[in-house]
Tab-separated table of N, CA and C in Angstrom:
chain	number	residue	atom	x	y	z
A	1	MET	N	-62.051	44.679	-129.533
A	1	MET	CA	-61.780	44.895	-128.117
A	1	MET	C	-62.605	46.042	-127.505
A	2	PRO	N	-62.775	47.171	-128.212
A	2	PRO	CA	-63.576	48.241	-127.607
A	2	PRO	C	-64.995	47.804	-127.260
A	3	GLY	N	-65.600	46.909	-128.059
A	3	GLY	CA	-66.947	46.421	-127.756
A	3	GLY	C	-66.983	45.661	-126.453
A	4	ARG	N	-65.976	44.828	-126.224
A	4	ARG	CA	-65.918	44.074	-124.962
A	4	ARG	C	-65.678	44.994	-123.783
A	5	LEU	N	-64.843	45.987	-124.003
A	5	LEU	CA	-64.555	46.944	-122.939
A	5	LEU	C	-65.817	47.747	-122.592
A	6	ALA	N	-66.553	48.153	-123.617
A	6	ALA	CA	-67.795	48.888	-123.381
A	6	ALA	C	-68.824	48.008	-122.674
A	7	ALA	N	-68.901	46.731	-123.045
A	7	ALA	CA	-69.832	45.804	-122.394
A	7	ALA	C	-69.463	45.612	-120.928
A	8	ALA	N	-68.181	45.448	-120.661
A	8	ALA	CA	-67.721	45.283	-119.276
A	8	ALA	C	-67.989	46.546	-118.470
A	9	ALA	N	-67.779	47.703	-119.090
A	9	ALA	CA	-68.040	48.972	-118.399
A	9	ALA	C	-69.523	49.099	-118.056
A	10	PHE	N	-70.396	48.673	-118.973
A	10	PHE	CA	-71.840	48.720	-118.720
A	10	PHE	C	-72.206	47.847	-117.527
A	11	VAL	N	-71.696	46.626	-117.536
A	11	VAL	CA	-71.998	45.689	-116.446
A	11	VAL	C	-71.500	46.243	-115.119
A	12	LEU	N	-70.288	46.723	-115.094
A	12	LEU	CA	-69.699	47.230	-113.848
A	12	LEU	C	-70.392	48.491	-113.351
A	13	ARG	N	-70.729	49.398	-114.262
A	13	ARG	CA	-71.364	50.631	-113.794
A	13	ARG	C	-72.799	50.391	-113.335
A	14	CYS	N	-73.510	49.452	-113.958
A	14	CYS	CA	-74.859	49.128	-113.484
A	14	CYS	C	-74.791	48.513	-112.086
A	15	ALA	N	-73.901	47.545	-111.926
A	15	ALA	CA	-73.748	46.914	-110.609
A	15	ALA	C	-73.286	47.944	-109.576
A	16	GLY	N	-72.325	48.774	-109.969
A	16	GLY	CA	-71.823	49.801	-109.057
A	16	GLY	C	-72.889	50.813	-108.675
A	17	ALA	N	-73.688	51.236	-109.645
A	17	ALA	CA	-74.751	52.207	-109.372
A	17	ALA	C	-75.781	51.622	-108.420
A	18	ALA	N	-76.147	50.360	-108.651
A	18	ALA	CA	-77.134	49.705	-107.788
A	18	ALA	C	-76.626	49.623	-106.358
A	19	VAL	N	-75.368	49.249	-106.216
A	19	VAL	CA	-74.786	49.062	-104.884
A	19	VAL	C	-74.516	50.398	-104.199
A	20	LEU	N	-74.044	51.376	-104.936
A	20	LEU	CA	-73.670	52.665	-104.348
A	20	LEU	C	-74.882	53.519	-103.958
A	21	ALA	N	-75.935	53.476	-104.759
A	21	ALA	CA	-77.114	54.303	-104.468
A	21	ALA	C	-77.774	53.913	-103.146
A	22	LEU	N	-77.770	52.631	-102.833
A	22	LEU	CA	-78.445	52.163	-101.621
A	22	LEU	C	-77.856	52.755	-100.337
A	23	PRO	N	-76.542	52.667	-100.103
A	23	PRO	CA	-76.026	53.248	-98.852
A	23	PRO	C	-76.099	54.768	-98.805
A	24	ILE	N	-76.043	55.414	-99.960
A	24	ILE	CA	-76.170	56.876	-99.957
A	24	ILE	C	-77.576	57.265	-99.501
A	25	ALA	N	-78.588	56.613	-100.054
A	25	ALA	CA	-79.965	56.910	-99.647
A	25	ALA	C	-80.202	56.498	-98.193
A	26	SER	N	-79.602	55.402	-97.771
A	26	SER	CA	-79.730	54.973	-96.369
A	26	SER	C	-79.063	55.984	-95.446
A	27	TRP	N	-77.872	56.433	-95.823
A	27	TRP	CA	-77.143	57.419	-95.037
A	27	TRP	C	-77.953	58.705	-94.905
A	28	ALA	N	-78.712	59.050	-95.962
A	28	ALA	CA	-79.541	60.251	-95.929
A	28	ALA	C	-80.771	60.076	-95.042
A	29	GLY	N	-80.981	58.859	-94.531
A	29	GLY	CA	-82.090	58.607	-93.620
A	29	GLY	C	-83.431	58.450	-94.309
A	30	LEU	N	-83.416	58.071	-95.573
A	30	LEU	CA	-84.668	57.927	-96.316
A	30	LEU	C	-85.339	56.602	-95.994
A	31	ASP	N	-86.672	56.613	-96.018
A	31	ASP	CA	-87.473	55.460	-95.604
A	31	ASP	C	-87.335	54.246	-96.513
A	32	HIS	N	-87.242	54.496	-97.812
A	32	HIS	CA	-87.242	53.412	-98.797
A	32	HIS	C	-86.073	53.582	-99.769
A	33	PRO	N	-84.846	53.361	-99.314
A	33	PRO	CA	-83.690	53.577	-100.184
A	33	PRO	C	-83.649	52.649	-101.396
A	34	VAL	N	-84.497	51.631	-101.405
A	34	VAL	CA	-84.569	50.742	-102.559
A	34	VAL	C	-84.886	51.534	-103.828
A	35	TRP	N	-85.648	52.640	-103.714
A	35	TRP	CA	-85.999	53.414	-104.901
A	35	TRP	C	-84.802	54.155	-105.470
A	36	ALA	N	-83.789	54.399	-104.655
A	36	ALA	CA	-82.551	54.977	-105.186
A	36	ALA	C	-81.853	53.953	-106.073
A	37	THR	N	-81.808	52.710	-105.608
A	37	THR	CA	-81.193	51.649	-106.413
A	37	THR	C	-81.961	51.438	-107.711
A	38	VAL	N	-83.271	51.360	-107.623
A	38	VAL	CA	-84.093	51.162	-108.826
A	38	VAL	C	-83.870	52.310	-109.811
A	39	SER	N	-83.840	53.529	-109.318
A	39	SER	CA	-83.655	54.687	-110.194
A	39	SER	C	-82.270	54.707	-110.832
A	40	ALA	N	-81.263	54.274	-110.092
A	40	ALA	CA	-79.909	54.195	-110.664
A	40	ALA	C	-79.898	53.236	-111.845
A	41	LEU	N	-80.669	52.169	-111.747
A	41	LEU	CA	-80.731	51.192	-112.833
A	41	LEU	C	-81.616	51.666	-113.980
A	42	VAL	N	-82.675	52.395	-113.664
A	42	VAL	CA	-83.564	52.907	-114.707
A	42	VAL	C	-82.804	53.843	-115.650
A	43	VAL	N	-81.957	54.692	-115.116
A	43	VAL	CA	-81.240	55.646	-115.971
A	43	VAL	C	-80.044	55.020	-116.681
A	44	SER	N	-79.599	53.868	-116.262
A	44	SER	CA	-78.405	53.234	-116.853
A	44	SER	C	-78.737	52.618	-118.209
A	45	GLN	N	-78.363	53.328	-119.251
A	45	GLN	CA	-78.589	52.887	-120.623
A	45	GLN	C	-77.250	52.549	-121.272
A	46	ASP	N	-77.294	51.958	-122.452
A	46	ASP	CA	-76.066	51.582	-123.155
A	46	ASP	C	-75.204	52.777	-123.536
A	47	ARG	N	-75.815	53.815	-124.072
A	47	ARG	CA	-75.066	54.975	-124.556
A	47	ARG	C	-75.283	56.162	-123.619
A	48	LEU	N	-74.247	56.983	-123.503
A	48	LEU	CA	-74.289	58.127	-122.596
A	48	LEU	C	-75.424	59.085	-122.952
A	49	GLY	N	-75.633	59.335	-124.226
A	49	GLY	CA	-76.728	60.214	-124.637
A	49	GLY	C	-78.081	59.672	-124.204
A	50	ASP	N	-78.246	58.338	-124.300
A	50	ASP	CA	-79.502	57.716	-123.860
A	50	ASP	C	-79.653	57.810	-122.350
A	51	THR	N	-78.541	57.678	-121.631
A	51	THR	CA	-78.587	57.818	-120.173
A	51	THR	C	-79.000	59.234	-119.802
A	52	ARG	N	-78.435	60.217	-120.479
A	52	ARG	CA	-78.785	61.608	-120.175
A	52	ARG	C	-80.259	61.881	-120.477
A	53	ARG	N	-80.746	61.376	-121.592
A	53	ARG	CA	-82.155	61.569	-121.961
A	53	ARG	C	-83.062	60.886	-120.928
A	54	THR	N	-82.711	59.656	-120.564
A	54	THR	CA	-83.505	58.932	-119.572
A	54	THR	C	-83.473	59.643	-118.228
A	55	LEU	N	-82.316	60.163	-117.859
A	55	LEU	CA	-82.188	60.916	-116.606
A	55	LEU	C	-83.152	62.095	-116.585
A	56	GLY	N	-83.155	62.875	-117.638
A	56	GLY	CA	-84.032	64.042	-117.692
A	56	GLY	C	-85.498	63.665	-117.583
A	57	TRP	N	-85.910	62.671	-118.366
A	57	TRP	CA	-87.313	62.271	-118.337
A	57	TRP	C	-87.676	61.560	-117.038
A	58	ARG	N	-86.732	60.850	-116.435
A	58	ARG	CA	-87.006	60.201	-115.144
A	58	ARG	C	-87.308	61.254	-114.089
A	59	LEU	N	-86.539	62.329	-114.100
A	59	LEU	CA	-86.766	63.394	-113.120
A	59	LEU	C	-88.081	64.122	-113.380
A	60	VAL	N	-88.391	64.391	-114.649
A	60	VAL	CA	-89.655	65.048	-114.983
A	60	VAL	C	-90.836	64.145	-114.602
A	61	ALA	N	-90.760	62.872	-114.981
A	61	ALA	CA	-91.848	61.933	-114.682
A	61	ALA	C	-92.019	61.760	-113.176
A	62	THR	N	-90.927	61.771	-112.441
A	62	THR	CA	-91.003	61.675	-110.985
A	62	THR	C	-91.740	62.884	-110.408
A	63	ALA	N	-91.379	64.069	-110.873
A	63	ALA	CA	-92.040	65.282	-110.385
A	63	ALA	C	-93.539	65.248	-110.714
A	64	VAL	N	-93.881	64.809	-111.915
A	64	VAL	CA	-95.292	64.713	-112.307
A	64	VAL	C	-96.017	63.703	-111.417
A	65	GLY	N	-95.426	62.528	-111.237
A	65	GLY	CA	-96.045	61.494	-110.407
A	65	GLY	C	-96.236	61.942	-108.970
A	66	ILE	N	-95.245	62.626	-108.424
A	66	ILE	CA	-95.356	63.134	-107.057
A	66	ILE	C	-96.469	64.177	-106.988
A	67	GLY	N	-96.498	65.087	-107.937
A	67	GLY	CA	-97.535	66.119	-107.946
A	67	GLY	C	-98.933	65.536	-108.047
A	68	VAL	N	-99.093	64.565	-108.925
A	68	VAL	CA	-100.408	63.923	-109.081
A	68	VAL	C	-100.787	63.180	-107.795
A	69	ALA	N	-99.843	62.445	-107.220
A	69	ALA	CA	-100.128	61.701	-105.989
A	69	ALA	C	-100.545	62.633	-104.860
A	70	ILE	N	-99.844	63.734	-104.705
A	70	ILE	CA	-100.171	64.677	-103.635
A	70	ILE	C	-101.540	65.303	-103.877
A	71	ALA	N	-101.779	65.744	-105.110
A	71	ALA	CA	-103.061	66.388	-105.416
A	71	ALA	C	-104.229	65.420	-105.236
A	72	VAL	N	-104.131	64.243	-105.825
A	72	VAL	CA	-105.217	63.266	-105.741
A	72	VAL	C	-105.369	62.761	-104.308
A	73	GLY	N	-104.247	62.492	-103.659
A	73	GLY	CA	-104.307	62.002	-102.279
A	73	GLY	C	-104.978	62.981	-101.342
A	74	ASN	N	-104.738	64.259	-101.547
A	74	ASN	CA	-105.369	65.273	-100.700
A	74	ASN	C	-106.820	65.525	-101.089
A	75	LEU	N	-107.103	65.524	-102.378
A	75	LEU	CA	-108.481	65.767	-102.827
A	75	LEU	C	-109.414	64.605	-102.502
A	76	LEU	N	-108.886	63.383	-102.530
A	76	LEU	CA	-109.705	62.194	-102.297
A	76	LEU	C	-109.308	61.481	-100.998
A	77	ALA	N	-108.946	62.251	-99.992
A	77	ALA	CA	-108.424	61.689	-98.747
A	77	ALA	C	-109.343	60.640	-98.122
A	78	GLY	N	-110.620	60.814	-98.193
A	78	GLY	CA	-111.544	59.871	-97.562
A	78	GLY	C	-112.066	58.790	-98.500
A	79	ALA	N	-111.573	58.759	-99.718
A	79	ALA	CA	-112.126	57.839	-100.722
A	79	ALA	C	-111.581	56.421	-100.628
A	80	GLY	N	-110.543	56.220	-99.856
A	80	GLY	CA	-109.943	54.896	-99.742
A	80	GLY	C	-108.773	54.725	-100.692
A	81	PRO	N	-107.863	53.834	-100.326
A	81	PRO	CA	-106.629	53.696	-101.105
A	81	PRO	C	-106.835	53.204	-102.537
A	82	GLY	N	-107.809	52.329	-102.767
A	82	GLY	CA	-108.033	51.819	-104.121
A	82	GLY	C	-108.485	52.904	-105.074
A	83	VAL	N	-109.414	53.729	-104.622
A	83	VAL	CA	-109.924	54.818	-105.452
A	83	VAL	C	-108.825	55.837	-105.704
A	84	THR	N	-108.130	56.217	-104.647
A	84	THR	CA	-107.064	57.205	-104.768
A	84	THR	C	-105.978	56.718	-105.725
A	85	LEU	N	-105.568	55.486	-105.547
A	85	LEU	CA	-104.542	54.908	-106.420
A	85	LEU	C	-105.023	54.862	-107.864
A	86	GLY	N	-106.259	54.401	-108.057
A	86	GLY	CA	-106.805	54.295	-109.409
A	86	GLY	C	-106.894	55.631	-110.118
A	87	VAL	N	-107.339	56.647	-109.421
A	87	VAL	CA	-107.479	57.972	-110.030
A	87	VAL	C	-106.098	58.550	-110.352
A	88	ALA	N	-105.162	58.430	-109.426
A	88	ALA	CA	-103.810	58.956	-109.658
A	88	ALA	C	-103.145	58.281	-110.858
A	89	VAL	N	-103.229	56.965	-110.913
A	89	VAL	CA	-102.618	56.241	-112.037
A	89	VAL	C	-103.334	56.577	-113.340
A	90	ALA	N	-104.661	56.726	-113.292
A	90	ALA	CA	-105.418	57.079	-114.497
A	90	ALA	C	-104.989	58.444	-115.041
A	91	ILE	N	-104.806	59.405	-114.166
A	91	ILE	CA	-104.349	60.733	-114.600
A	91	ILE	C	-102.971	60.635	-115.242
A	92	CYS	N	-102.066	59.921	-114.581
A	92	CYS	CA	-100.718	59.763	-115.142
A	92	CYS	C	-100.753	58.997	-116.462
A	93	ALA	N	-101.592	57.976	-116.552
A	93	ALA	CA	-101.708	57.206	-117.794
A	93	ALA	C	-102.228	58.087	-118.926
A	94	ALA	N	-103.153	58.982	-118.614
A	94	ALA	CA	-103.645	59.919	-119.625
A	94	ALA	C	-102.508	60.822	-120.110
A	95	LEU	N	-101.659	61.246	-119.204
A	95	LEU	CA	-100.505	62.056	-119.581
A	95	LEU	C	-99.526	61.255	-120.440
A	96	VAL	N	-99.386	59.986	-120.145
A	96	VAL	CA	-98.499	59.104	-120.916
A	96	VAL	C	-99.004	58.971	-122.353
A	97	ARG	N	-100.315	58.954	-122.535
A	97	ARG	CA	-100.870	58.889	-123.896
A	97	ARG	C	-100.481	60.132	-124.689
A	98	TRP	N	-100.283	61.236	-123.991
A	98	TRP	CA	-99.860	62.482	-124.622
A	98	TRP	C	-98.353	62.491	-124.839
A	99	ARG	N	-97.589	62.007	-123.845
A	99	ARG	CA	-96.120	62.008	-123.909
A	99	ARG	C	-95.609	60.733	-123.251
A	100	SER	N	-95.199	59.773	-124.061
A	100	SER	CA	-94.820	58.454	-123.545
A	100	SER	C	-93.617	58.494	-122.602
A	101	ASP	N	-92.786	59.533	-122.702
A	101	ASP	CA	-91.631	59.650	-121.799
A	101	ASP	C	-92.039	59.833	-120.343
A	102	LEU	N	-93.313	60.091	-120.095
A	102	LEU	CA	-93.802	60.263	-118.719
A	102	LEU	C	-94.266	58.951	-118.090
A	103	ARG	N	-93.985	57.832	-118.741
A	103	ARG	CA	-94.463	56.525	-118.276
A	103	ARG	C	-94.143	56.274	-116.795
A	104	LEU	N	-92.976	56.654	-116.349
A	104	LEU	CA	-92.607	56.392	-114.954
A	104	LEU	C	-93.390	57.234	-113.951
A	105	SER	N	-94.146	58.218	-114.429
A	105	SER	CA	-94.995	58.980	-113.503
A	105	SER	C	-96.054	58.074	-112.884
A	106	MET	N	-96.507	57.070	-113.647
A	106	MET	CA	-97.504	56.132	-113.102
A	106	MET	C	-96.909	55.359	-111.930
A	107	TRP	N	-95.679	54.890	-112.102
A	107	TRP	CA	-94.996	54.165	-111.019
A	107	TRP	C	-94.850	55.074	-109.812
A	108	THR	N	-94.376	56.297	-110.080
A	108	THR	CA	-94.095	57.218	-108.980
A	108	THR	C	-95.351	57.545	-108.189
A	109	ALA	N	-96.436	57.837	-108.872
A	109	ALA	CA	-97.684	58.150	-108.162
A	109	ALA	C	-98.095	56.977	-107.278
A	110	ALA	N	-98.030	55.769	-107.834
A	110	ALA	CA	-98.392	54.579	-107.055
A	110	ALA	C	-97.445	54.383	-105.875
A	111	ILE	N	-96.167	54.520	-106.114
A	111	ILE	CA	-95.176	54.322	-105.046
A	111	ILE	C	-95.384	55.337	-103.925
A	112	VAL	N	-95.602	56.582	-104.285
A	112	VAL	CA	-95.826	57.616	-103.260
A	112	VAL	C	-97.060	57.270	-102.422
A	113	LEU	N	-98.160	56.964	-103.092
A	113	LEU	CA	-99.396	56.676	-102.361
A	113	LEU	C	-99.301	55.410	-101.512
A	114	LEU	N	-98.520	54.443	-101.956
A	114	LEU	CA	-98.420	53.171	-101.232
A	114	LEU	C	-97.340	53.150	-100.153
A	115	THR	N	-96.553	54.219	-100.062
A	115	THR	CA	-95.478	54.228	-99.064
A	115	THR	C	-95.649	55.314	-98.006
A	116	VAL	N	-96.838	55.875	-97.911
A	116	VAL	CA	-97.088	56.858	-96.860
A	116	VAL	C	-97.147	56.113	-95.531
A	117	ALA	N	-96.231	56.447	-94.648
A	117	ALA	CA	-96.168	55.794	-93.336
A	117	ALA	C	-97.234	56.390	-92.409
A	118	PRO	N	-97.661	55.633	-91.412
A	118	PRO	CA	-98.622	56.177	-90.443
A	118	PRO	C	-98.090	57.472	-89.828
A	119	GLY	N	-98.923	58.469	-89.808
A	119	GLY	CA	-98.533	59.763	-89.243
A	119	GLY	C	-97.756	60.645	-90.212
A	120	GLN	N	-97.516	60.161	-91.406
A	120	GLN	CA	-96.766	60.920	-92.405
A	120	GLN	C	-97.750	61.478	-93.432
A	121	GLY	N	-97.523	62.683	-93.889
A	121	GLY	CA	-98.364	63.258	-94.933
A	121	GLY	C	-97.921	62.778	-96.308
A	122	ILE	N	-98.825	62.888	-97.270
A	122	ILE	CA	-98.501	62.475	-98.637
A	122	ILE	C	-97.366	63.331	-99.199
A	123	ALA	N	-97.370	64.615	-98.893
A	123	ALA	CA	-96.308	65.493	-99.391
A	123	ALA	C	-94.944	65.062	-98.834
A	124	GLN	N	-94.915	64.667	-97.571
A	124	GLN	CA	-93.651	64.186	-96.984
A	124	GLN	C	-93.179	62.919	-97.679
A	125	ALA	N	-94.093	62.000	-97.916
A	125	ALA	CA	-93.735	60.767	-98.616
A	125	ALA	C	-93.269	61.081	-100.033
A	126	GLY	N	-93.966	61.993	-100.702
A	126	GLY	CA	-93.583	62.376	-102.058
A	126	GLY	C	-92.206	62.999	-102.098
A	127	PHE	N	-91.918	63.870	-101.144
A	127	PHE	CA	-90.599	64.494	-101.080
A	127	PHE	C	-89.516	63.444	-100.864
A	128	ALA	N	-89.755	62.513	-99.944
A	128	ALA	CA	-88.770	61.456	-99.668
A	128	ALA	C	-88.545	60.573	-100.889
A	129	ARG	N	-89.635	60.189	-101.575
A	129	ARG	CA	-89.486	59.358	-102.780
A	129	ARG	C	-88.728	60.126	-103.858
A	130	GLY	N	-89.005	61.438	-103.952
A	130	GLY	CA	-88.300	62.266	-104.928
A	130	GLY	C	-86.806	62.328	-104.659
A	131	ILE	N	-86.431	62.454	-103.396
A	131	ILE	CA	-85.006	62.488	-103.039
A	131	ILE	C	-84.362	61.137	-103.330
A	132	GLU	N	-85.066	60.060	-103.033
A	132	GLU	CA	-84.536	58.714	-103.341
A	132	GLU	C	-84.283	58.563	-104.836
A	133	VAL	N	-85.239	58.992	-105.637
A	133	VAL	CA	-85.083	58.906	-107.092
A	133	VAL	C	-83.931	59.791	-107.552
A	134	LEU	N	-83.858	61.002	-107.038
A	134	LEU	CA	-82.792	61.920	-107.417
A	134	LEU	C	-81.415	61.332	-107.105
A	135	ILE	N	-81.264	60.776	-105.924
A	135	ILE	CA	-79.977	60.154	-105.561
A	135	ILE	C	-79.631	59.046	-106.546
A	136	GLY	N	-80.567	58.160	-106.791
A	136	GLY	CA	-80.305	57.058	-107.713
A	136	GLY	C	-79.963	57.534	-109.111
A	137	CYS	N	-80.727	58.499	-109.612
A	137	CYS	CA	-80.470	59.020	-110.953
A	137	CYS	C	-79.087	59.648	-111.057
A	138	LEU	N	-78.736	60.430	-110.056
A	138	LEU	CA	-77.429	61.084	-110.091
A	138	LEU	C	-76.286	60.077	-109.981
A	139	VAL	N	-76.457	59.071	-109.149
A	139	VAL	CA	-75.417	58.031	-109.034
A	139	VAL	C	-75.289	57.278	-110.354
A	140	GLY	N	-76.410	56.856	-110.925
A	140	GLY	CA	-76.368	56.125	-112.189
A	140	GLY	C	-75.738	56.942	-113.298
A	141	ALA	N	-76.138	58.208	-113.427
A	141	ALA	CA	-75.592	59.074	-114.473
A	141	ALA	C	-74.112	59.376	-114.238
A	142	ALA	N	-73.736	59.599	-112.990
A	142	ALA	CA	-72.336	59.893	-112.692
A	142	ALA	C	-71.437	58.697	-113.010
A	143	LEU	N	-71.876	57.513	-112.639
A	143	LEU	CA	-71.062	56.333	-112.949
A	143	LEU	C	-70.970	56.108	-114.450
A	144	HIS	N	-72.033	56.413	-115.187
A	144	HIS	CA	-71.958	56.286	-116.643
A	144	HIS	C	-70.952	57.282	-117.209
A	145	GLN	N	-70.988	58.509	-116.736
A	145	GLN	CA	-70.044	59.526	-117.200
A	145	GLN	C	-68.612	59.106	-116.895
A	146	LEU	N	-68.364	58.616	-115.690
A	146	LEU	CA	-67.016	58.178	-115.320
A	146	LEU	C	-66.566	56.989	-116.164
A	147	ALA	N	-67.463	56.043	-116.394
A	147	ALA	CA	-67.126	54.880	-117.219
A	147	ALA	C	-66.827	55.307	-118.647
A	148	GLU	N	-67.600	56.230	-119.155
A	148	GLU	CA	-67.395	56.733	-120.523
A	148	GLU	C	-66.025	57.393	-120.637
A	149	MET	N	-65.655	58.171	-119.638
A	149	MET	CA	-64.350	58.844	-119.655
A	149	MET	C	-63.210	57.836	-119.546
A	150	ALA	N	-63.427	56.747	-118.792
A	150	ALA	CA	-62.392	55.727	-118.627
A	150	ALA	C	-62.238	54.870	-119.877
A	151	VAL	N	-63.354	54.493	-120.502
A	151	VAL	CA	-63.306	53.589	-121.649
A	151	VAL	C	-62.994	54.346	-122.938
A	152	PHE	N	-63.550	55.538	-123.074
A	152	PHE	CA	-63.372	56.330	-124.300
A	152	PHE	C	-62.847	57.723	-123.946
A	153	PRO	N	-61.598	57.830	-123.490
A	153	PRO	CA	-61.079	59.122	-123.022
A	153	PRO	C	-61.018	60.198	-124.126
A	154	GLN	N	-60.997	59.788	-125.379
A	154	GLN	CA	-60.905	60.754	-126.467
A	154	GLN	C	-62.233	61.434	-126.786
A	155	ARG	N	-63.336	60.927	-126.322
A	155	ARG	CA	-64.654	61.524	-126.623
A	155	ARG	C	-64.893	62.776	-125.852
């Protein structure tokens, strides 16, 4: 029975995190609240320890991706989107070869560069994407913690 209960808790908390992160990010007035939902799902792992580890690395990789996107976007402002995107992803990919936990930095750099709205700076887009990711990660991790306490109160 505990296995079924844990499986049901996983399903419910993933669905809940996906649904809950979206209106929170929307309420915060963020441009692309979909990234809050995606991030809530990225951190949702089977075991609480894995969720915590994924949460930490998701936040680190997000910060790295945002930093790379801002730096490359500003340094290569006139180079065109293909060049800028390619260089940013290449830098992040090189970092991933050093530390595989940074894999999501490649996504983040691309997402930041591809979601800069007209009249918006890259740093503004990076900050907004970072807040979206943070909201999603915190919602996903919080729901996992609550589910863990409900299913396994003795832990």
